[in-house]
Coordinates of C-alpha atoms and ligand atoms in Angstrom, one line a residue:
X990 CA -22.2 10.7 -11.6
X991 CA -21.1 13.6 -9.4
X992 CA -22.9 17.0 -10.0
X993 CA -22.6 20.0 -8.1
X994 CA -26.1 21.6 -6.3
X995 CA -26.1 24.8 -4.1
X996 CA -26.1 24.4 -0.1
X997 CA -29.0 22.4 1.3
X998 CA -30.5 22.7 4.6
X999 CA -33.3 20.5 4.8
X1000 CA -34.0 18.3 8.7
X1001 CA -35.0 15.0 7.1
X1002 CA -33.4 12.1 5.9
X1003 CA -34.6 12.6 2.6
X1004 CA -36.5 15.0 0.9
X1005 CA -38.4 14.6 -2.3
X1006 CA -39.4 18.8 -3.4
X1007 CA -38.0 17.9 -6.5
X1008 CA -39.0 14.7 -8.2
X1009 CA -35.5 12.7 -7.2
X1010 CA -35.3 12.3 -3.6
X1011 CA -32.1 14.2 -1.6
X1012 CA -30.1 11.9 0.6
X1013 CA -28.4 13.8 3.7
X1014 CA -25.6 13.5 5.5
X1015 CA -26.0 13.7 9.1
X1016 CA -24.3 15.5 11.5
X1017 CA -24.1 16.1 15.0
X1018 CA -28.3 15.7 15.0
X1019 CA -28.6 17.1 11.9
X1020 CA -29.5 16.6 8.1
X1021 CA -26.7 18.8 5.7
X1022 CA -25.4 19.1 2.7
X1023 CA -22.8 20.4 0.6
X1024 CA -22.2 21.0 -2.8
X1025 CA -21.2 17.8 -3.8
X1026 CA -23.6 15.5 -4.9
X1027 CA -24.0 11.9 -6.2
X1028 CA -26.6 10.2 -8.5
X1029 CA -28.1 6.8 -6.6
X1030 CA -29.8 4.5 -9.0
X1031 CA -32.4 1.5 -9.4
X1032 CA -30.3 -1.8 -9.3
X1033 CA -34.2 -2.7 -11.2
X1034 CA -34.1 -0.4 -14.0
X1035 CA -30.9 1.7 -13.7
X1036 CA -33.4 4.8 -13.3
X1037 CA -32.1 7.7 -11.1
X1038 CA -33.7 7.2 -7.6
X1039 CA -31.8 9.3 -5.4
X1040 CA -29.3 12.4 -5.4
X1041 CA -27.0 12.0 -2.3
X1042 CA -25.0 14.7 -0.8
X1043 CA -21.1 13.3 -0.6
X1044 CA -19.6 14.5 2.4
X1045 CA -16.3 16.7 1.5
X1046 CA -13.2 16.0 4.0
X1047 CA -14.3 18.9 6.1
X1048 CA -17.9 17.8 6.8
X1049 CA -16.2 14.3 8.2
X1050 CA -14.6 16.5 9.9
X1051 CA -17.4 18.1 11.1
X1052 CA -18.9 14.6 12.1
X1053 CA -15.7 13.6 13.7
X1054 CA -15.5 16.3 16.1
X1055 CA -19.2 16.1 16.7
X1056 CA -18.4 12.8 17.7
X1057 CA -15.9 13.4 20.3
X1058 CA -17.8 16.6 21.9
X1059 CA -20.6 13.9 22.2
X1060 CA -18.2 11.9 24.5
X1061 CA -17.8 14.5 26.6
X1062 CA -21.6 15.6 26.8
X1063 CA -24.7 14.0 28.5
X1064 CA -23.7 10.5 25.9
X1065 CA -20.6 9.9 27.9
X1066 CA -21.6 10.8 31.3
X1067 CA -25.0 8.1 30.9
X1068 CA -24.9 5.0 32.9
X1069 CA -25.5 1.8 31.7
X1070 CA -28.7 1.4 32.6
X1071 CA -29.5 4.5 30.7
X1072 CA -27.7 3.7 27.5
X1073 CA -29.5 -0.1 26.9
X1074 CA -33.2 2.4 27.5
X1075 CA -31.9 4.2 24.4
X1076 CA -30.7 1.6 22.4
X1077 CA -34.5 0.0 23.3
X1078 CA -35.8 2.9 21.9
X1079 CA -33.9 3.1 19.2
X1080 CA -34.5 -0.5 18.4
X1081 CA -38.3 0.3 19.2
X1082 CA -38.4 3.2 16.9
X1083 CA -37.1 1.1 14.0
X1084 CA -40.3 -1.4 14.2
X1085 CA -42.8 1.3 14.4
X1086 CA -40.6 2.8 11.3
X1087 CA -40.9 -0.8 9.3
X1088 CA -42.5 0.5 6.3
X1089 CA -40.3 3.2 5.4
X1090 CA -37.0 1.3 6.4
X1091 CA -38.8 -1.9 3.7
X1092 CA -39.3 1.0 1.3
X1093 CA -36.0 2.3 1.7
X1094 CA -33.7 -1.0 1.5
X1095 CA -35.6 -2.7 -1.2
X1096 CA -35.3 0.5 -3.7
X1097 CA -31.4 1.2 -3.1
X1098 CA -31.0 -2.6 -3.5
X1099 CA -34.0 -4.2 -5.1
X1100 CA -34.2 -7.3 -3.6
X1101 CA -37.2 -8.9 -2.8
X1102 CA -39.1 -7.2 0.1
X1103 CA -40.0 -11.1 1.2
X1104 CA -36.4 -11.0 2.1
X1105 CA -36.1 -7.5 3.8
X1106 CA -39.3 -8.0 5.6
X1107 CA -38.2 -11.6 7.1
X1108 CA -33.8 -10.9 7.9
X1109 CA -32.7 -6.7 6.8
X1110 CA -35.1 -4.7 9.4
X1111 CA -35.6 -6.8 12.0
X1112 CA -32.0 -7.8 12.5
X1113 CA -31.6 -3.8 12.1
X1114 CA -33.8 -4.0 15.2
X1115 CA -32.1 -6.8 16.7
X1116 CA -29.0 -5.9 16.5
X1117 CA -29.5 -3.2 19.5
X1118 CA -31.5 -5.1 21.4
X1119 CA -28.7 -7.6 21.5
X1120 CA -26.4 -6.2 22.3
X1121 CA -28.0 -4.0 25.3
X1122 CA -28.5 -7.0 26.7
X1123 CA -24.9 -8.0 26.9
X1124 CA -23.5 -5.3 28.1
X1125 CA -26.2 -5.2 30.8
X1126 CA -25.5 -8.5 31.8
X1127 CA -21.8 -9.4 30.9
X1128 CA -20.0 -10.0 34.1
X1129 CA -16.3 -8.5 34.2
X1130 CA -13.1 -10.5 36.0
X1131 CA -12.2 -10.6 39.3
X1132 CA -9.3 -11.6 41.0
X1133 CA -7.8 -11.6 44.9
X1134 CA -3.9 -12.5 45.4
X1135 CA -1.4 -12.5 48.0
X1136 CA 0.8 -10.0 48.9
X1137 CA 4.6 -10.3 50.7
X1138 CA 2.7 -8.4 53.8
X1139 CA 0.0 -10.7 53.5
X1140 CA -2.3 -8.0 53.2
X1141 CA -3.4 -9.2 49.9
X1142 CA -4.9 -7.0 46.7
X1143 CA -7.7 -7.3 44.8
X1144 CA -8.2 -6.7 40.7
X1145 CA -11.0 -6.1 38.9
X1146 CA -11.9 -5.3 35.0
X1147 CA -13.5 -2.1 34.0
X1148 CA -14.5 -1.6 29.9
X1149 CA -14.3 1.5 29.1
X1150 CA -15.4 3.3 25.4
X1151 CA -12.7 2.9 22.7
X1152 CA -14.1 6.6 21.7
X1153 CA -15.3 7.7 18.3
X1154 CA -15.4 4.5 15.8
X1155 CA -15.4 5.0 12.2
X1156 CA -18.1 1.9 10.9
X1157 CA -17.4 1.3 7.0
X1158 CA -20.3 -0.1 5.3
X1159 CA -21.1 -2.5 2.4
X1160 CA -24.1 -2.4 0.0
X1161 CA -25.3 -6.5 0.6
X1162 CA -27.3 -6.1 3.5
X1163 CA -27.2 -2.7 4.5
X1164 CA -29.0 -1.8 7.6
X1165 CA -28.3 -5.4 8.7
X1166 CA -24.5 -4.4 8.9
X1167 CA -24.4 -1.2 9.8
X1168 CA -26.6 -1.7 13.1
X1169 CA -24.3 -5.2 13.6
X1170 CA -21.5 -2.7 14.4
X1171 CA -23.5 0.4 15.5
X1172 CA -25.2 -1.7 18.0
X1173 CA -22.5 -2.8 20.3
X1174 CA -20.1 0.7 19.3
X1175 CA -23.3 2.4 20.6
X1176 CA -24.1 0.1 23.8
X1177 CA -20.2 0.1 24.9
X1178 CA -20.8 4.1 25.1
X1179 CA -18.9 4.7 22.3
X1180 CA -20.0 7.5 19.3
X1181 CA -20.0 7.1 15.7
X1182 CA -19.7 7.8 12.1
X1183 CA -20.9 5.9 9.1
X1184 CA -19.8 5.9 5.9
X1185 CA -22.7 3.9 3.9
X1186 CA -22.0 2.4 0.9
X1187 CA -22.6 4.8 -1.9
X1188 CA -25.2 2.2 -3.7
X1189 CA -27.3 2.0 -0.2
X1190 CA -27.4 5.4 1.5
X1191 CA -30.6 5.4 2.5
X1192 CA -31.7 3.0 5.6
X1193 CA -28.6 4.8 7.5
X1194 CA -29.5 8.3 6.7
X1195 CA -33.5 7.5 7.5
X1196 CA -31.8 6.3 11.2
X1197 CA -31.1 9.4 11.9
X1198 CA -34.9 11.1 12.7
X1199 CA -35.1 7.2 14.3
X1200 CA -32.1 7.8 17.2
X1201 CA -33.5 11.6 17.1
X1202 CA -36.7 10.4 18.4
X1203 CA -35.7 8.5 20.6
X1204 CA -33.7 10.6 22.6
X1205 CA -29.7 9.6 21.7
X1206 CA -28.2 13.2 21.9
X1207 CA -26.7 14.8 19.0
X1208 CA -23.1 13.5 18.0
X1209 CA -23.7 10.2 18.7
X1210 CA -24.9 8.9 15.5
X1211 CA -23.3 10.4 12.5
X1212 CA -23.9 9.5 8.7
X1213 CA -21.1 10.5 6.4
X1214 CA -22.0 9.8 2.5
X1215 CA -19.4 8.8 -0.5
X1216 CA -17.5 7.0 -2.1
X1217 CA -14.1 5.4 -0.9
X1218 CA -10.8 6.5 -2.2
X1219 CA -10.0 10.1 -2.3
X1220 CA -14.0 10.3 -1.1
X1221 CA -15.1 10.4 2.5
X1222 CA -14.7 6.7 3.2
X1223 CA -10.8 7.8 2.7
X1224 CA -11.5 11.5 4.6
X1225 CA -12.8 8.8 7.8
X1226 CA -10.3 6.4 8.0
X1227 CA -7.5 8.5 7.5
X1228 CA -8.9 11.0 10.0
X1229 CA -6.7 10.6 13.1
X1230 CA -9.6 11.7 15.2
X1231 CA -11.5 8.1 14.7
X1232 CA -10.1 6.0 17.3
X1233 CA -11.0 2.4 16.1
X1234 CA -12.3 1.1 12.0
X1235 CA -14.8 -1.7 11.5
X1236 CA -15.6 -2.6 8.1
X1237 CA -17.3 -4.8 6.2
X1238 CA -16.6 -5.4 2.4
X1239 CA -14.0 -6.8 0.0
X1240 CA -10.3 -8.3 1.3
X1241 CA -8.6 -5.6 -0.6
X1242 CA -10.7 -3.1 0.8
X1243 CA -10.0 -4.0 4.4
X1244 CA -6.4 -4.2 3.4
X1245 CA -6.3 -0.3 2.7
X1246 CA -7.9 0.0 5.6
X1247 CA -6.0 -2.2 7.6
X1248 CA -2.9 0.5 5.8
X1249 CA -5.1 3.6 6.7
X1250 CA -5.7 2.9 10.5
X1251 CA -1.6 1.5 11.2
X1252 CA -0.8 5.8 10.7
X1253 CA -1.8 6.0 14.2
X1254 CA -2.0 2.6 15.8
X1255 CA -5.6 2.6 15.8
X1256 CA -7.5 -0.9 16.0
X1257 CA -9.5 -2.4 13.2
X1258 CA -12.2 -4.8 12.8
X1259 CA -12.1 -6.5 9.8
X1260 CA -15.0 -8.6 8.2
X1261 CA -14.2 -9.4 4.6
X1262 CA -14.8 -11.8 2.1
X1263 CA -15.3 -15.3 1.6
X1264 CA -15.0 -18.1 -0.7
X1265 CA -17.2 -20.2 1.1
X1266 CA -17.6 -24.6 0.6
X1267 CA -20.7 -26.2 1.2
X1268 CA -20.0 -29.9 1.7
X1269 CA -22.8 -32.2 1.3
X1270 CA -22.0 -36.7 2.0
X1271 CA -23.7 -39.0 0.7
X1272 CA -25.5 -39.4 4.0
X1273 CA -26.7 -35.9 4.1
X1274 CA -30.7 -34.8 4.6
X1275 CA -31.2 -34.7 0.7
X1276 CA -34.0 -32.6 0.6
X1277 CA -32.8 -30.3 3.2
X1278 CA -29.0 -30.2 1.6
X1279 CA -30.8 -29.0 -1.2
X1280 CA -33.2 -26.4 0.1
X1281 CA -29.9 -24.9 1.8
X1282 CA -27.7 -25.3 -0.6
X1283 CA -30.1 -22.9 -2.9
X1284 CA -30.3 -20.9 -0.4
X1285 CA -27.2 -20.0 0.5
X1286 CA -25.6 -19.7 -3.0
X1287 CA -28.7 -17.4 -4.4
X1288 CA -30.5 -15.2 -1.4
X1289 CA -29.8 -11.9 -1.8
X1290 CA -28.9 -12.7 -5.2
X1291 CA -25.8 -13.9 -4.2
X1292 CA -24.9 -11.3 -2.6
X1293 CA -23.5 -12.9 0.8
X1294 CA -20.9 -13.1 2.1
X1295 CA -21.4 -15.9 4.0
X1296 CA -23.4 -17.4 1.2
X1297 CA -21.4 -20.8 -0.9
X1298 CA -19.9 -20.9 -3.9
X1299 CA -18.0 -23.8 -4.1
X1300 CA -20.1 -27.0 -3.6
X1301 CA -17.9 -30.7 -2.9
X1302 CA -20.4 -33.7 -3.5
X1303 CA -19.9 -37.2 -2.4
X1304 CA -19.6 -38.4 -5.7
X1305 CA -22.5 -41.8 -5.7
X1306 CA -24.9 -38.2 -4.9
X1307 CA -23.4 -36.1 -7.3
X1308 CA -26.1 -36.5 -10.8
X1309 CA -28.5 -36.5 -8.6
X1310 CA -27.8 -33.3 -6.6
X1311 CA -26.5 -31.5 -9.4
X1312 CA -30.2 -32.1 -11.3
X1313 CA -31.8 -31.1 -8.3
X1314 CA -30.0 -27.9 -7.7
X1315 CA -30.7 -27.4 -11.8
X1316 CA -34.3 -28.0 -11.0
X1317 CA -34.5 -25.4 -8.1
X1318 CA -32.4 -23.1 -9.7
X1319 CA -34.9 -22.7 -13.0
X1320 CA -37.8 -22.4 -10.4
X1321 CA -36.3 -19.4 -9.0
X1322 CA -38.7 -15.8 -9.8
X1323 CA -36.9 -13.1 -11.0
X1324 CA -38.6 -10.0 -10.3
X1325 CA -40.1 -7.0 -8.9
X1326 CA -39.6 -6.6 -5.2
X1327 CA -43.2 -6.2 -4.0
X1328 CA -44.6 -9.3 -5.8
X1329 CA -45.0 -11.8 -3.3
X1330 CA -43.9 -14.6 -5.9
X1331 CA -40.1 -12.7 -6.8
X1332 CA -37.5 -15.2 -5.3
X1333 CA -34.4 -13.4 -6.9
X1334 CA -33.7 -9.6 -7.2
X1335 CA -31.1 -8.1 -9.4
X1336 CA -27.8 -8.0 -8.6
X1337 CA -26.3 -3.9 -7.4
X1338 CA -25.4 -2.2 -9.7
X1339 CA -24.4 -2.3 -13.7
X1340 CA -21.3 -2.4 -12.5
X1341 CA -21.4 -5.5 -10.5
X1342 CA -23.1 -7.3 -12.9
X1343 CA -20.3 -6.2 -15.3
X1344 CA -17.9 -7.8 -12.5
X1345 CA -19.8 -10.8 -12.1
X1346 CA -20.7 -11.9 -16.2
X1347 CA -17.1 -11.4 -16.0
X1348 CA -16.8 -14.6 -14.4
X1349 CA -19.6 -16.2 -16.6
X1350 CA -17.9 -15.6 -19.6
X1351 CA -14.5 -16.9 -17.9
X1352 CA -16.2 -20.4 -17.1
X1353 CA -17.4 -21.0 -20.3
X1354 CA -13.9 -20.0 -22.0
X1355 CA -12.3 -22.1 -19.2
X1356 CA -14.6 -25.1 -20.3
X1357 CA -16.7 -25.0 -17.3
X1358 CA -20.4 -27.1 -18.0
X1359 CA -23.4 -24.6 -17.8
X1360 CA -25.9 -26.9 -16.0
X1361 CA -28.0 -23.8 -15.7
X1362 CA -28.0 -19.5 -15.9
X1363 CA -24.9 -18.4 -17.5
X1364 CA -26.1 -15.1 -18.7
X1365 CA -28.5 -12.2 -18.8
X1366 CA -32.3 -13.1 -17.9
X1367 CA -35.0 -11.4 -20.4
X1368 CA -36.6 -9.1 -17.9
X1369 CA -39.8 -6.8 -19.6
X1370 CA -40.5 -3.6 -20.0
X1371 CA -38.5 -1.0 -17.7
X1372 CA -36.6 -3.9 -15.7
X1373 CA -34.5 -4.6 -19.4
X1374 CA -32.3 -2.1 -17.9
X1375 CA -32.0 -3.6 -14.7
X1376 CA -28.6 -5.2 -13.6
X1377 CA -30.1 -8.7 -13.7
X1378 CA -28.3 -12.3 -14.3
X1379 CA -29.2 -15.8 -14.0
X1380 CA -28.8 -17.6 -11.2
X1381 CA -25.8 -20.0 -12.4
X1382 CA -24.1 -23.5 -11.8
X1383 CA -21.2 -24.7 -13.3
X1384 CA -19.3 -28.3 -13.1
X1385 CA -16.6 -29.5 -15.2
X1386 CA -14.2 -27.0 -13.5
X1387 CA -11.2 -28.0 -10.5
X1388 CA -10.2 -26.2 -7.3
X1389 CA -7.7 -24.6 -9.1
X1390 CA -9.6 -22.6 -11.5
X1391 CA -11.0 -18.6 -10.8
X1392 CA -14.3 -20.0 -10.5
X1393 CA -13.1 -21.7 -7.4
X1394 CA -10.8 -19.5 -6.2
X1395 CA -11.9 -15.8 -6.4
X1396 CA -14.7 -14.2 -5.2
X1397 CA -17.8 -13.8 -7.1
X1398 CA -20.5 -12.8 -5.1
X1399 CA -23.3 -13.3 -7.6
X1400 CA -26.2 -16.1 -7.6
X1401 CA -23.4 -18.9 -9.0
X1402 CA -21.9 -22.2 -7.8
X1403 CA -19.2 -24.3 -9.0
X1404 CA -20.3 -28.0 -8.1
X1405 CA -17.6 -30.6 -7.6
X1406 CA -17.5 -34.3 -6.6
X1407 CA -15.6 -36.0 -3.9
X1408 CA -14.6 -38.9 -2.1
X1409 CA -13.3 -39.0 1.1
X1410 CA -13.6 -37.2 4.0
X1411 CA -9.9 -36.1 3.9
X1412 CA -9.8 -35.2 0.0
X1413 CA -12.5 -32.5 1.1
X1414 CA -11.2 -31.2 3.7
X1415 CA -7.9 -30.6 2.0
X1416 CA -10.0 -29.4 -0.7
X1417 CA -12.2 -26.9 0.9
X1418 CA -8.6 -25.3 3.0
X1419 CA -7.1 -25.2 -0.4
X1420 CA -8.6 -21.4 -0.6
X1421 CA -7.2 -17.9 0.3
X1422 CA -10.1 -17.1 2.2
X1423 CA -12.0 -18.9 5.4
X1424 CA -15.0 -17.6 6.8
X1425 CA -18.2 -19.8 6.5
X1426 CA -18.8 -23.5 5.8
X1427 CA -22.4 -25.2 5.2
X1428 CA -21.4 -29.2 6.2
X1429 CA -24.7 -31.7 5.1
X1430 CA -24.7 -34.9 6.7
X1431 CA -26.4 -37.4 9.4
X1432 CA -23.5 -38.4 11.5
X1433 CA -22.9 -36.9 13.8
X1434 CA -19.6 -38.2 14.2
X1435 CA -18.5 -37.2 11.0
X1436 CA -20.2 -33.4 11.0
X1437 CA -17.6 -32.6 14.4
X1438 CA -15.1 -34.1 12.7
X1439 CA -15.4 -32.2 9.2
X1440 CA -16.5 -28.4 11.7
X1441 CA -13.2 -29.4 13.5
X1442 CA -11.1 -29.4 10.7
X1443 CA -11.9 -26.9 8.1
X1444 CA -10.5 -24.0 8.2
X1445 CA -13.4 -21.6 8.9
X1446 CA -14.7 -18.8 10.9
X1447 CA -18.3 -20.0 11.0
X1448 CA -19.5 -23.7 10.3
X1449 CA -22.8 -24.9 9.9
X1450 CA -24.2 -28.1 10.3
X1451 CA -27.3 -29.2 8.0
X1452 CA -27.9 -25.4 8.1
X1453 CA -26.3 -22.4 6.7
X1454 CA -27.6 -18.4 8.0
X1455 CA -28.8 -19.8 10.9
X1456 CA -27.6 -16.6 13.1
X1457 CA -27.4 -16.8 17.4
X1458 CA -26.5 -12.9 17.9
X1459 CA -24.8 -13.5 21.2
X1460 CA -22.2 -15.9 19.0
X1461 CA -18.6 -15.0 17.6
X1462 CA -18.9 -13.9 14.1
X1463 CA -15.8 -13.5 11.8
X1464 CA -13.2 -14.9 9.7
X1465 CA -10.4 -16.9 9.9
X1466 CA -7.2 -16.3 6.2
X1467 CA -8.5 -13.5 3.7
X1468 CA -11.6 -13.8 5.1
X1469 CA -11.3 -11.4 8.2
X1470 CA -9.3 -10.3 11.3
X1471 CA -11.2 -10.2 15.0
X1472 CA -14.5 -11.6 15.5
X1473 CA -17.7 -9.7 16.8
X1474 CA -21.0 -10.7 17.8
X1475 CA -22.1 -11.1 21.3
X1476 CA -19.5 -10.6 24.6
X1477 CA -16.7 -10.6 21.5
X1478 CA -17.8 -7.0 20.1
X1479 CA -17.1 -5.7 23.3
X1480 CA -13.4 -6.3 22.9
X1481 CA -13.0 -4.2 20.1
X1482 CA -16.0 -1.7 20.9
X1483 CA -14.0 -1.2 24.5
X1484 CA -10.3 -1.1 25.9
X1485 CA -10.7 -3.4 29.0
X1486 CA -8.4 -2.3 32.1
X1487 CA -7.6 -3.3 35.1
X1488 CA -7.7 -2.3 38.6
X1489 CA -5.4 -3.3 41.2
X1490 CA -6.2 -2.3 44.8
X1491 CA -3.6 -3.2 47.8
X1492 CA -5.5 -4.0 50.9
Ligands
LIG2930 N1 -19.9 -8.3 3.0 C1 -19.0 -8.7 1.7 O1 -18.4 -9.4 1.8 C2 -19.1 -8.0 0.3 C3 -18.0 -8.4 -0.7 N2 -18.1 -7.2 -1.8 C4 -16.9 -7.3 -3.0 O2 -16.7 -6.6 -3.4 C5 -16.9 -5.9 -4.4 C6 -16.6 -4.6 -4.5 O3 -17.8 -3.7 -3.9 P1 -17.8 -2.7 -3.2 O4 -18.8 -2.1 -3.2 O5 -16.7 -1.5 -4.1 O6 -17.0 -3.0 -2.0 P2 -15.8 -2.4 -1.1 O7 -15.2 -3.2 -0.3 O8 -14.9 -1.7 -1.9 O9 -16.9 -1.3 -0.3 C7 -17.4 -1.6 1.0 C8 -17.1 -0.2 1.9 O10 -16.1 0.6 1.7 C9 -16.2 1.5 1.3 N3 -14.8 1.8 0.6 C10 -14.3 1.5 -0.9 N4 -13.2 1.3 -0.6 C11 -12.4 2.1 0.7 C12 -11.0 3.0 1.1 N5 -9.9 2.5 0.3 N6 -11.2 3.6 2.4 C13 -12.2 3.9 3.5 N7 -13.6 3.2 2.7 C14 -13.9 2.2 1.4 C15 -16.9 1.9 0.0 O11 -16.8 3.1 0.1 C16 -17.8 0.9 0.9 O12 -18.7 1.8 2.0 C17 -18.2 -6.5 -4.9 O13 -18.0 -6.8 -6.3 C18 -18.1 -7.6 -4.3 O14 -17.4 -9.5 -4.7 C19 -18.7 -6.2 -1.5 C20 -20.1 -6.0 -0.5 C21 -19.8 -6.6 0.7
LIG2931 O1 -25.3 -11.8 10.3 C1 -24.5 -11.2 10.0 O2 -24.2 -10.6 11.1 C2 -23.8 -10.9 8.8 C3 -24.8 -11.5 7.8 C4 -23.5 -11.4 6.2 C5 -22.2 -10.3 6.0 O3 -21.6 -10.0 7.0 C6 -22.1 -10.4 4.5 O4 -22.2 -10.8 3.8 O5 -21.1 -9.5 4.9

């Protein structure tokens, strides 16, 4: 809901002078807000937990102008070593304010505190350190060449920042995915204007305080809140002062952003949706495969682009595997984030719940066997109003059903039997998406063969979401364009220049 408020001028990421806190834009090192505000609701119980300043076109412009100015100020003149020190200071600042980030992330998303404590917040800090280390240590190429006069020439490469990077973020892993882009962008000497998801504004705003405290010059890190089309997201991606755009989110949004970036021929890096297959062979370590598949289906309430929504199980193991998955799904504990027993939170919003439930309905209409779940859980007290859904397992549908083809982004999976390795490779690949897969087998040769044959950017063998941040990350087919991670991020966040010197 949009509401209008008088000009506000608080200096902090959030202010709670009124009962509901205010989340402001962070532009040129200052927290600012204009006339437009929107409500942020709790996924747990739908209560309004914050009012968020929606950045107008003029505020987006101010952020881009500040980011350009910073490129030509002290930030642009820093040595790599000085930048690296600042990035380490930012990482340490996140760690110092761990509890504040934890509270903000959990309030915005409703995810279990244990998950945010072990994954989201530590990765927020790690994303700054890893890319500080990468830029400090990565060599550039050097070639000697002969010349007709016999004196020769040398070539060496230099990396230069691309400029102002627009960073468009989703709501599922807000701090993790935002810093995954901001970390390398800043390490390479760029400045950024971040547009967090309208569902999760808090941690991006809070990072402004950390960035200021670390001594990062104003204008290097800017945050503008708002929506996508006809709002802040569109104002940012269509702004010609933005030199490159990096995005994580839905494939359709990525395509819209690509169109916006075409105006001015600006580079894009797109990490998009998935319809990831787990492939379980009869020779797998059964307990490890069950534990890993439960995590890949239900972690973060299924709202992970790398998550599994199709599970192919070799026929001799099928019934036993489905029974164990059912048992595991039924032991998931839905509840309040701060309860240590909670293993699953709500979906992000009522709107997203409507989408997920529409697939639960379609599965039923198509005649799926609902092994477990398929509806809304009975939650106590105020939680009744939250965006809760049951963890759900289906069987009985084929590869052509919408349940096997479209990204649902909820805690659900369709389990299907297969008979041969060749067949399962063909079926896993018969999909528009190509982000990730998890292969469960104790046959090493088969593991390598299948990993090589699946059309994805990330193939896990006997694991899921095991992340070495130096490795490439991204999707094939409609799951993405480009790769980030380790040195691969440098290819997007820098312009590579060759200097040829005749001796
Ligand atoms: N990591 C992933 O793969 C994610 C996938 N999704 C999927 O996307 C569906 C929709 O969720 P949304 O949050 O609406 O995802 P989305 O892809 O529409 O939004 C992601 C970000 O892009 C911004 N955005 C949207 N349209 C834009 C535009 N035209 N120009 C510039 N920025 C734009 C949004 O404000 C948000 O910050 C979900 O139901 C889920 O299935 C959602 C979040 C993450
Ligand atoms: O570990 C990462 O860098 C990213 C993980 C998840 C996503 O990209 C996503 O869910 O969108």
